[in-house]
Tab-separated table of C-alpha atoms and ligand atoms in Angstrom:
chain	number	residue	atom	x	y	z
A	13	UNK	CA	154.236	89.116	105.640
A	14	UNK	CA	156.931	91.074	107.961
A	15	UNK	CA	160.289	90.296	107.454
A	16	UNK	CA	161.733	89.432	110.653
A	17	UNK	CA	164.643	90.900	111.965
A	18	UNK	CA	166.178	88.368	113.559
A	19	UNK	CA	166.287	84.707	112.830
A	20	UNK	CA	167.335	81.766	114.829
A	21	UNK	CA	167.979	79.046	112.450
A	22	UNK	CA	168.167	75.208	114.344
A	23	UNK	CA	171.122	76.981	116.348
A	24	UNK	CA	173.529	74.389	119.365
A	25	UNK	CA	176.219	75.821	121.938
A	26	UNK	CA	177.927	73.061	123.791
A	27	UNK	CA	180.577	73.550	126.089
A	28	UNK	CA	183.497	71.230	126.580
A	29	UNK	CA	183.406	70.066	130.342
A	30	UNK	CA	185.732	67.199	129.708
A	31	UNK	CA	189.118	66.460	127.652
A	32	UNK	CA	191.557	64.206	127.179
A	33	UNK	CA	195.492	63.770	127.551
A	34	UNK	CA	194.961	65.544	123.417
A	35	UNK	CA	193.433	68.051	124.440
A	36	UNK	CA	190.307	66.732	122.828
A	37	UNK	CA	186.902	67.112	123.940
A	38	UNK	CA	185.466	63.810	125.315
A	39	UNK	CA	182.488	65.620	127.314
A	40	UNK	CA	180.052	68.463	126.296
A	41	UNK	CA	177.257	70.268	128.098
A	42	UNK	CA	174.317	70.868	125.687
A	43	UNK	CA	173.020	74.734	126.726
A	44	UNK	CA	171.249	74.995	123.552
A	45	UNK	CA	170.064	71.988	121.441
A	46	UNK	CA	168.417	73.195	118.366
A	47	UNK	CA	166.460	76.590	118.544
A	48	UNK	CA	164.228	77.890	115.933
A	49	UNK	CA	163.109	81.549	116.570
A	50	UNK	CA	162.247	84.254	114.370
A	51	UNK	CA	161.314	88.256	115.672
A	52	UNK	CA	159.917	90.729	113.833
A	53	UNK	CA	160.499	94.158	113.903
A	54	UNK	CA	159.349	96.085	117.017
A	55	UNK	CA	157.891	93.546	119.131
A	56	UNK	CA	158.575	91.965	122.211
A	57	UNK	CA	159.771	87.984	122.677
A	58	UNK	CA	159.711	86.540	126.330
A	59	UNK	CA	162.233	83.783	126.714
A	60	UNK	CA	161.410	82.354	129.954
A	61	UNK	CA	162.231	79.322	131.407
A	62	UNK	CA	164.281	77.679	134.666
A	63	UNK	CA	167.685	78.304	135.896
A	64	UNK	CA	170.162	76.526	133.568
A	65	UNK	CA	167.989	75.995	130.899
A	66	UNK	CA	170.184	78.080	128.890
A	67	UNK	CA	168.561	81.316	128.215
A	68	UNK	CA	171.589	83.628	128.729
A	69	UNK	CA	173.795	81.347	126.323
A	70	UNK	CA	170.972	81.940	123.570
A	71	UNK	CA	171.096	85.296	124.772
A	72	UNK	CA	174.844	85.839	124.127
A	73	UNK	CA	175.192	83.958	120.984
A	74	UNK	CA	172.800	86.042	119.434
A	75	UNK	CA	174.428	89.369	120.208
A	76	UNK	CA	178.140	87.448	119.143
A	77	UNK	CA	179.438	87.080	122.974
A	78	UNK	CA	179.339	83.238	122.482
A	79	UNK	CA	180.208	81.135	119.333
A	80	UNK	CA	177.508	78.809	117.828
A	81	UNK	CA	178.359	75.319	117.930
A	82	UNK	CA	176.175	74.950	114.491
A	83	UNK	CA	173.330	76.716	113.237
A	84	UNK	CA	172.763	80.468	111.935
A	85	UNK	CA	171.941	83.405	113.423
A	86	UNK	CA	170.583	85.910	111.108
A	87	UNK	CA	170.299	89.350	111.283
A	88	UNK	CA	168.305	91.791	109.312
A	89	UNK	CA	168.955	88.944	106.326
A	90	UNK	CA	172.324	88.555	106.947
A	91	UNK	CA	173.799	85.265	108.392
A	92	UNK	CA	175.768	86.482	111.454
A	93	UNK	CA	177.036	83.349	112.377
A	94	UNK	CA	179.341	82.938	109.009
A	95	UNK	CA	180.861	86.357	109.435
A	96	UNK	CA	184.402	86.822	109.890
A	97	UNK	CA	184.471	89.237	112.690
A	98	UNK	CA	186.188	92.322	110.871
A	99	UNK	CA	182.573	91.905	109.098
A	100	UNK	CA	180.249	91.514	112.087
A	101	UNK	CA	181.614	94.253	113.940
A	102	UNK	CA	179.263	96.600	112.592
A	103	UNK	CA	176.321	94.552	113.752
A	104	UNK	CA	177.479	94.557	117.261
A	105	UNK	CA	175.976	97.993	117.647
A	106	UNK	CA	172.354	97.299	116.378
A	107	UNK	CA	172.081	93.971	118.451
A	108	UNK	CA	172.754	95.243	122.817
A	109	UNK	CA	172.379	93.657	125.463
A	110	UNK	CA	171.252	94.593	129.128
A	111	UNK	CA	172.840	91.925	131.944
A	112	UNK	CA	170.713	91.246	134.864
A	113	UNK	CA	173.098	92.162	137.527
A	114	UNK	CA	173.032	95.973	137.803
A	115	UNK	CA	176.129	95.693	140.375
A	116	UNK	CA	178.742	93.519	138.588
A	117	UNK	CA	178.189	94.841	135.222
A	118	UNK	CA	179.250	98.220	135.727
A	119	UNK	CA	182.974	98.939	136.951
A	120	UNK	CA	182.947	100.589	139.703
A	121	UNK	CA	186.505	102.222	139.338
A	122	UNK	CA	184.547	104.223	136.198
A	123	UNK	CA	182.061	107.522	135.933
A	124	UNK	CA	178.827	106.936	134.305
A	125	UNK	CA	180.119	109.610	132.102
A	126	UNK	CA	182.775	106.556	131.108
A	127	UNK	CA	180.153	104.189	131.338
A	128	UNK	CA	177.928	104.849	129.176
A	129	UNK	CA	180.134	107.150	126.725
A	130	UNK	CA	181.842	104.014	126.076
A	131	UNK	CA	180.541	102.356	123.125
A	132	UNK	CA	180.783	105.873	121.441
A	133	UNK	CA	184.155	106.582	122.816
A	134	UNK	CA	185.649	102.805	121.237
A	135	UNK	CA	184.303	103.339	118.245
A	136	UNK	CA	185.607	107.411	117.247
A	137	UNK	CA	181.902	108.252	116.673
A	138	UNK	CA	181.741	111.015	118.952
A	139	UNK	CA	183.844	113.446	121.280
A	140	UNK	CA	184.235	116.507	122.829
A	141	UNK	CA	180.983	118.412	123.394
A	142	UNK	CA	178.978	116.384	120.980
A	143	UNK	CA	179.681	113.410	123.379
A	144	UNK	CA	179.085	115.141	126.705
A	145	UNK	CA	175.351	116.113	124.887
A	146	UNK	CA	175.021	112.502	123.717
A	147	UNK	CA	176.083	111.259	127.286
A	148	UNK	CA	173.547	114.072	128.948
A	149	UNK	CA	170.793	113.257	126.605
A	150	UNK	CA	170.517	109.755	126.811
A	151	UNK	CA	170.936	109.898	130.845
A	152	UNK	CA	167.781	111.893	130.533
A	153	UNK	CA	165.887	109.432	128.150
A	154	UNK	CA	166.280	106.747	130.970
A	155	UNK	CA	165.141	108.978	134.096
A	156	UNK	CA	168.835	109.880	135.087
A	157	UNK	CA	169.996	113.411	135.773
A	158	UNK	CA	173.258	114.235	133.873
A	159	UNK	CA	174.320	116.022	136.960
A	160	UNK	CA	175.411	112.795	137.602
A	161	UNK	CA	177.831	112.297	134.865
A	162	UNK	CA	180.828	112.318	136.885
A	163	UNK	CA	179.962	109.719	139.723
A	164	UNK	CA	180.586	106.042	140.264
A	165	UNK	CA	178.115	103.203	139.899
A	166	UNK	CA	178.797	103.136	143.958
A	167	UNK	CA	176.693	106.126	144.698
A	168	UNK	CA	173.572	104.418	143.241
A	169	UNK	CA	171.141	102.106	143.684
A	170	UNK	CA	169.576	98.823	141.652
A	171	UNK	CA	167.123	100.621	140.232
A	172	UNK	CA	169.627	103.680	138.858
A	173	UNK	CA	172.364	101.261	137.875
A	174	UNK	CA	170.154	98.884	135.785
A	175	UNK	CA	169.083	102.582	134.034
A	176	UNK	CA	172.923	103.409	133.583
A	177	UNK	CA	172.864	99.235	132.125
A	178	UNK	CA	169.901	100.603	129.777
A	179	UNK	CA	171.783	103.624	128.677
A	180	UNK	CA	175.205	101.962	127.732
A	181	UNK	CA	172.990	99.476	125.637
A	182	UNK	CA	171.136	102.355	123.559
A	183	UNK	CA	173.308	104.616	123.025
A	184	UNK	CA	174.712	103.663	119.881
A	185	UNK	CA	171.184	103.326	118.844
A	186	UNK	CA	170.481	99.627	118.294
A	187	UNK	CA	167.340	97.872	116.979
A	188	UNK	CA	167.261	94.622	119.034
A	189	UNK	CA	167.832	94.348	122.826
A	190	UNK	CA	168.508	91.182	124.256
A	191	UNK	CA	167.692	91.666	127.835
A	192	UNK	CA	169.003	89.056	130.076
A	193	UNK	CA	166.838	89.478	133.563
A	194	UNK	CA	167.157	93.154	133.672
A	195	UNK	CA	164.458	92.990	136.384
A	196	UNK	CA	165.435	90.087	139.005
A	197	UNK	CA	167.976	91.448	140.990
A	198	UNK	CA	165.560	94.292	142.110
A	199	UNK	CA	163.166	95.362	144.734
A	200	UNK	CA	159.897	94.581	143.411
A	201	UNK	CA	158.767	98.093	144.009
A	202	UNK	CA	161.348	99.329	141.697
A	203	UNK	CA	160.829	96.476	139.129
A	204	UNK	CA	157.612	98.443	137.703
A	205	UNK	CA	159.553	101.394	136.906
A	206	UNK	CA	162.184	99.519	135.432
A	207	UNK	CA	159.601	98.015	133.129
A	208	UNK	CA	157.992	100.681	132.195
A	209	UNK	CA	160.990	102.545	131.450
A	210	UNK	CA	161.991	99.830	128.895
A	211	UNK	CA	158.380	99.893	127.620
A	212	UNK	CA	158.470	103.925	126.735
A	213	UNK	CA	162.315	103.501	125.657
A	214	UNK	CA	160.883	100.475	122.993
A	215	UNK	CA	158.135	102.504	121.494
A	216	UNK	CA	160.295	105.813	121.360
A	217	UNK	CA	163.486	104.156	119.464
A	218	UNK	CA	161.033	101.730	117.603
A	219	UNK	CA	163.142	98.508	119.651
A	220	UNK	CA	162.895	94.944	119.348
A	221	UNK	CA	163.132	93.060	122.726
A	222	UNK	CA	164.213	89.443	123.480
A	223	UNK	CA	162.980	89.463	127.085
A	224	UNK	CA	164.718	87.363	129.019
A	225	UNK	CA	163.145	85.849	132.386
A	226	UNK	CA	162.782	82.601	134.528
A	227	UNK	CA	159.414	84.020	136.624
A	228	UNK	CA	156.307	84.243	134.549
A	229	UNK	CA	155.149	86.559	136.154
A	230	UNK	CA	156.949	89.221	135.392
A	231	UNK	CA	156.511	88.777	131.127
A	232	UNK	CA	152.595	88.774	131.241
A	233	UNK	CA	151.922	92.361	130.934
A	234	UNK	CA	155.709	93.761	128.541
A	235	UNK	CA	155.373	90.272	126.039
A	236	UNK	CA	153.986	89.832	122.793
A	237	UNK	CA	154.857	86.203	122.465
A	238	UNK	CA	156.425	83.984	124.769
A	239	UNK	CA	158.851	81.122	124.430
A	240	UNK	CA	159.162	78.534	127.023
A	241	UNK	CA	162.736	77.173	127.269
A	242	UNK	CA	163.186	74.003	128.573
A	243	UNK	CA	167.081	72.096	128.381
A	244	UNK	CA	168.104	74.011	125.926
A	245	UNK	CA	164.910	73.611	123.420
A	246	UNK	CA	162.183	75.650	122.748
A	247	UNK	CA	159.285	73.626	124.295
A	248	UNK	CA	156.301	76.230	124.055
A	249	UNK	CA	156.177	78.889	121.666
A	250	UNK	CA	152.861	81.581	121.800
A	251	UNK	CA	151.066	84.401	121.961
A	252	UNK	CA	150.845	85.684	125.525
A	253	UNK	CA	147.585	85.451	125.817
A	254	UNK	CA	146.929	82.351	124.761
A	255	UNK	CA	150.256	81.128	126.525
A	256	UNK	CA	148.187	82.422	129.651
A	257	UNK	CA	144.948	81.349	129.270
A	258	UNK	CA	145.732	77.316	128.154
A	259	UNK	CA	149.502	76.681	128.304
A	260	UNK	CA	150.071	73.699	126.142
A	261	UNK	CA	153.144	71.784	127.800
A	262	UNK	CA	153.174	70.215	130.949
A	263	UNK	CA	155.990	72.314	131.689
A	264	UNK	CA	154.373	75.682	130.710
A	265	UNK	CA	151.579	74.365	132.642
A	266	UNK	CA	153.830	73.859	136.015
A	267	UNK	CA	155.562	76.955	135.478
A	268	UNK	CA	152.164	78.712	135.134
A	269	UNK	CA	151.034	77.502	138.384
A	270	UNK	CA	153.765	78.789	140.394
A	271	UNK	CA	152.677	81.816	139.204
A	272	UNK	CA	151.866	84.471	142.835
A	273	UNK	CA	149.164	86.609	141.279
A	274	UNK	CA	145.776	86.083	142.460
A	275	UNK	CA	144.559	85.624	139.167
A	276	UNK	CA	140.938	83.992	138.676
A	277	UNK	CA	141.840	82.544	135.563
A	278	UNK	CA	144.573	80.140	137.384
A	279	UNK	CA	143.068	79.581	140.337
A	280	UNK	CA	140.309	76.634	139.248
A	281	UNK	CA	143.414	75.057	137.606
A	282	UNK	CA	144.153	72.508	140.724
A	283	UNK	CA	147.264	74.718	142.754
A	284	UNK	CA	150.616	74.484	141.917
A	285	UNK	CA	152.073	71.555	140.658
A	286	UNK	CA	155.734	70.812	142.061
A	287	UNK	CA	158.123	69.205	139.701
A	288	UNK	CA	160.610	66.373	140.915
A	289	UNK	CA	163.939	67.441	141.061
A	290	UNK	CA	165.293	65.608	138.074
A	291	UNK	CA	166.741	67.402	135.933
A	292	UNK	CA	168.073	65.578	133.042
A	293	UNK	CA	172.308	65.363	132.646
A	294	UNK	CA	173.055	67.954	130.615
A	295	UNK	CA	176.089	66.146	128.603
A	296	UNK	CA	173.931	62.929	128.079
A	297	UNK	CA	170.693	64.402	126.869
A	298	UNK	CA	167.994	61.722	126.746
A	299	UNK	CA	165.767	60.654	123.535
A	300	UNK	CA	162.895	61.609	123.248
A	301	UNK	CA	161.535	64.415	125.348
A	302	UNK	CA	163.358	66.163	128.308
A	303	UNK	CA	161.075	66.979	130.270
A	304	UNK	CA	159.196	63.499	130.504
A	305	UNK	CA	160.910	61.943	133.570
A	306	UNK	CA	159.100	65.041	135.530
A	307	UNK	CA	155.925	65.351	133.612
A	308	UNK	CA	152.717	63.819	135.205
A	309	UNK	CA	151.192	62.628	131.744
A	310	UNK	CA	154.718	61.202	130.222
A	311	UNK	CA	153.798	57.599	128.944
A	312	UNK	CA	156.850	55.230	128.850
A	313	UNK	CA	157.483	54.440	125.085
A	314	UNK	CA	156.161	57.566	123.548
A	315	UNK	CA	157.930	60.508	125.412
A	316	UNK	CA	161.138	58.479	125.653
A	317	UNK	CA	161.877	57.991	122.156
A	318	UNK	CA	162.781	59.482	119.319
A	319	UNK	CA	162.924	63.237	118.497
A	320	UNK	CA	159.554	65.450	119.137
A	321	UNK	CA	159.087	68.192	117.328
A	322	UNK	CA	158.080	71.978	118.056
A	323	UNK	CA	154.268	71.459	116.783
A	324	UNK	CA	151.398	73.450	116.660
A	325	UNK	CA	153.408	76.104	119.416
A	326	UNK	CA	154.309	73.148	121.575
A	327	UNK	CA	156.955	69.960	121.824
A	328	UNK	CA	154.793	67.803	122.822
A	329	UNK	CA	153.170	64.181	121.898
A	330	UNK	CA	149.978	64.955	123.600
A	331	UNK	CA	149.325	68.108	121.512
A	332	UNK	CA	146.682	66.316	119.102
A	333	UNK	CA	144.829	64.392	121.864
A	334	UNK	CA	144.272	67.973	123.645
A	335	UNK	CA	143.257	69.449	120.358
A	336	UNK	CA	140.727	66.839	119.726
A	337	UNK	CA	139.322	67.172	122.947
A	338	UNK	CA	139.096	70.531	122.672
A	339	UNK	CA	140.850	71.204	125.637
A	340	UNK	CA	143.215	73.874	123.686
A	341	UNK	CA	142.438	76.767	121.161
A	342	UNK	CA	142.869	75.228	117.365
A	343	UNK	CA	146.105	75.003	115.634
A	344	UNK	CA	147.953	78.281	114.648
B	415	LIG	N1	181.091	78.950	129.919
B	415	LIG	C1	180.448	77.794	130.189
B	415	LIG	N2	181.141	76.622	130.284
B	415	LIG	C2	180.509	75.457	130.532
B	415	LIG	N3	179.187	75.338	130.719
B	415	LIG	C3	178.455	76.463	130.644
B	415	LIG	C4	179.036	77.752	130.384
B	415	LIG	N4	178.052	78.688	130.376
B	415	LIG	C5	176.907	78.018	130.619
B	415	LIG	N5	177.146	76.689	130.771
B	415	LIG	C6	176.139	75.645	131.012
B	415	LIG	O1	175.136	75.777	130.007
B	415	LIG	C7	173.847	75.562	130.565
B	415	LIG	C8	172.978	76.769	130.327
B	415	LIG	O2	173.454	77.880	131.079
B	415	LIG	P1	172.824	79.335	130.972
B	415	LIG	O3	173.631	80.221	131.825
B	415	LIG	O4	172.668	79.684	129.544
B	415	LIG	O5	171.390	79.099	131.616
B	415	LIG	P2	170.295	80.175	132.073
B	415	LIG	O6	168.998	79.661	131.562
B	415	LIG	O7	170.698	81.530	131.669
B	415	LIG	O8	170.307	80.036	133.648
B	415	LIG	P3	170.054	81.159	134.799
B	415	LIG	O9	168.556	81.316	134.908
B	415	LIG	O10	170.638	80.547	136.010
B	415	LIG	O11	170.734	82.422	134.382
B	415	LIG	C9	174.060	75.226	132.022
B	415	LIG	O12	174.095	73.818	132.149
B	415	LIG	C10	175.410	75.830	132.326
B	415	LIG	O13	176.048	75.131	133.350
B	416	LIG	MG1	171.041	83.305	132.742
């Protein structure tokens, strides 16, 4: 058995939208209500799921940008999450993260020489010469030229600035990347090479990835395992392939047919199946589970109640009935 190197241990963030004359908190949003994940070393975790659902807040509380409400995140064995933050610091390093908008994350009053350099320059690792090589070298690693060193983020486009992104994040040589949308915000044309990139950069630096997407689409071909998110739980959790070929939840299954690629394998499914609008109220989170008020098989008294648990890869009541019929692969 591999050790994972991350764990995600029953983990909540809620935000306080609401206090009183106190001060105290009388409302909360719920962005993440109980995840379980674990990642082992070197492969690639799709976390995909609709706007809101809460992907990025996962995504930030894992690399320490956002406190836990309760629950652990653990690192290489270590319980992040408990740290005091004179401790943690030296974990900020190994866990990065790449932001999906390659125009507002980078400054545009610095150099990419600044920009990147950074994380080495904060910490007193490196100056001088050895930092201009460091700079120049990993510029090259991500397809930039280091004749560039000295320009701002203005001068480039999507595609080069979500490289710069990539080069910030590895140059302190992490081993996890949490990479929130690093593709959406670009041309599609230029999405490929983006991919790729991050494909060669994770099998040259031996990387972990927690992929972070809401289109399907674009996870099929760079994931190992995907997790569907779904109001702030993990409602699917599988191997890609499988995930592709029979998605066990009804939402997996919608998402999956809004899929655009002309792919044989989803066309006999019956089209695209549009979800009502109804999105449950983030500080009032119903029993049972969220997604039944837009789910075409929900059954009143059985999705509504209680709490359903992440089963067989899936958080969903119907997961037995399917199994039995043989309608999805057995157990794992
Ligand atoms: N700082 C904050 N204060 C209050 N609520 C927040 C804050 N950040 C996020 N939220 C809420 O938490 C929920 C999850 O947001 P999050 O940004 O994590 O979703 P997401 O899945 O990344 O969405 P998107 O695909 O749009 O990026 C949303 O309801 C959002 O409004
Ligand atoms: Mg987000």
């Amino acid at each position: 058995m591999i050790e994972p190197i991350l764990e995600v241990r029953d983990l909540h963030v809620r935000f306080p939208v609401r206090r009183n004359l106190l001060g105290r908190t009388t409302v909360e949003n719920h962005a993440v209500s109980g995840v379980d994940l674990a990642l082992v070393p070197g492969e690639t975790l799709a976390l995909v799921g609709e706007s809101g659902c809460g992907k990025t807040t996962l995504g930030r509380t894992i690399v320490g940008a956002q406190k836990a409400t309760s629950g652990a995140v653990i690192f290489d064995g270590k319980v992040l999450t408990s740290m005091p933050e004179r401790e943690r610091a030296p974990y900020r390093r190994q866990i990065r993260m790449v932001f999906q908008d390659p125009f507002s994350s980078l400054n545009p009053r610095f150099t990419l020489r600044q920009i990147i350099g950074d994380p080495l320059v904060a910490t007193g690792e490196a100056r001088g010469s050895e930092l201009e090589d460091r700079i120049a070298e990993m510029m090259r690693r991500v397809g930039l030229s280091p004749d560039y060193m000295d320009r701002y983020p203005h001068a480039f486009s999507g595609g080069q600035r979500q490289r710069v992104n990539i080069a910030r994040a590895l140059i302190v040589n992490p081993r996890l990347v949490v990479a929130d949308e690093p593709v959406s915000a670009l041309d599609v044309s230029v999405r490929a090479q983006i991919l790729n990139l991050l494909r060669e950069l994770q099998a040259e630096f031996g990387l972990t990835y927690l992929f972070i997407s809401h289109d399907l689409s674009v996870v099929e071909n760079l994931a190992d395992r995907v997790a569907v998110m779904y109001f702030g739980r993990i409602v699917e959790l599988a191997d890609t392939a499988s995930l592709y070929d029979a998605p066990r939840h009804p939402y997996t299954e919608a998402l999956m047919s809004a899929v655009p690629i002309p792919d044989p394998a989803l066309k006999g499914r019956g089209g695209r199946i549009l979800l009502p609008d109804e999105l449950p109220d983030p500080s009032n989170p119903p029993p049972g589970c969220a997604f039944a008020r837009r789910c075409r098989y929900a059954e009143a008294g059985r999705c509504d109640t209680g709490e359903i648990p992440l089963e067989h890869g899936t958080r969903c009541v119907r997961r037995e009935e399917l199994d039995l019929q043989g309608i999805v692969g057995a157990p794992s």
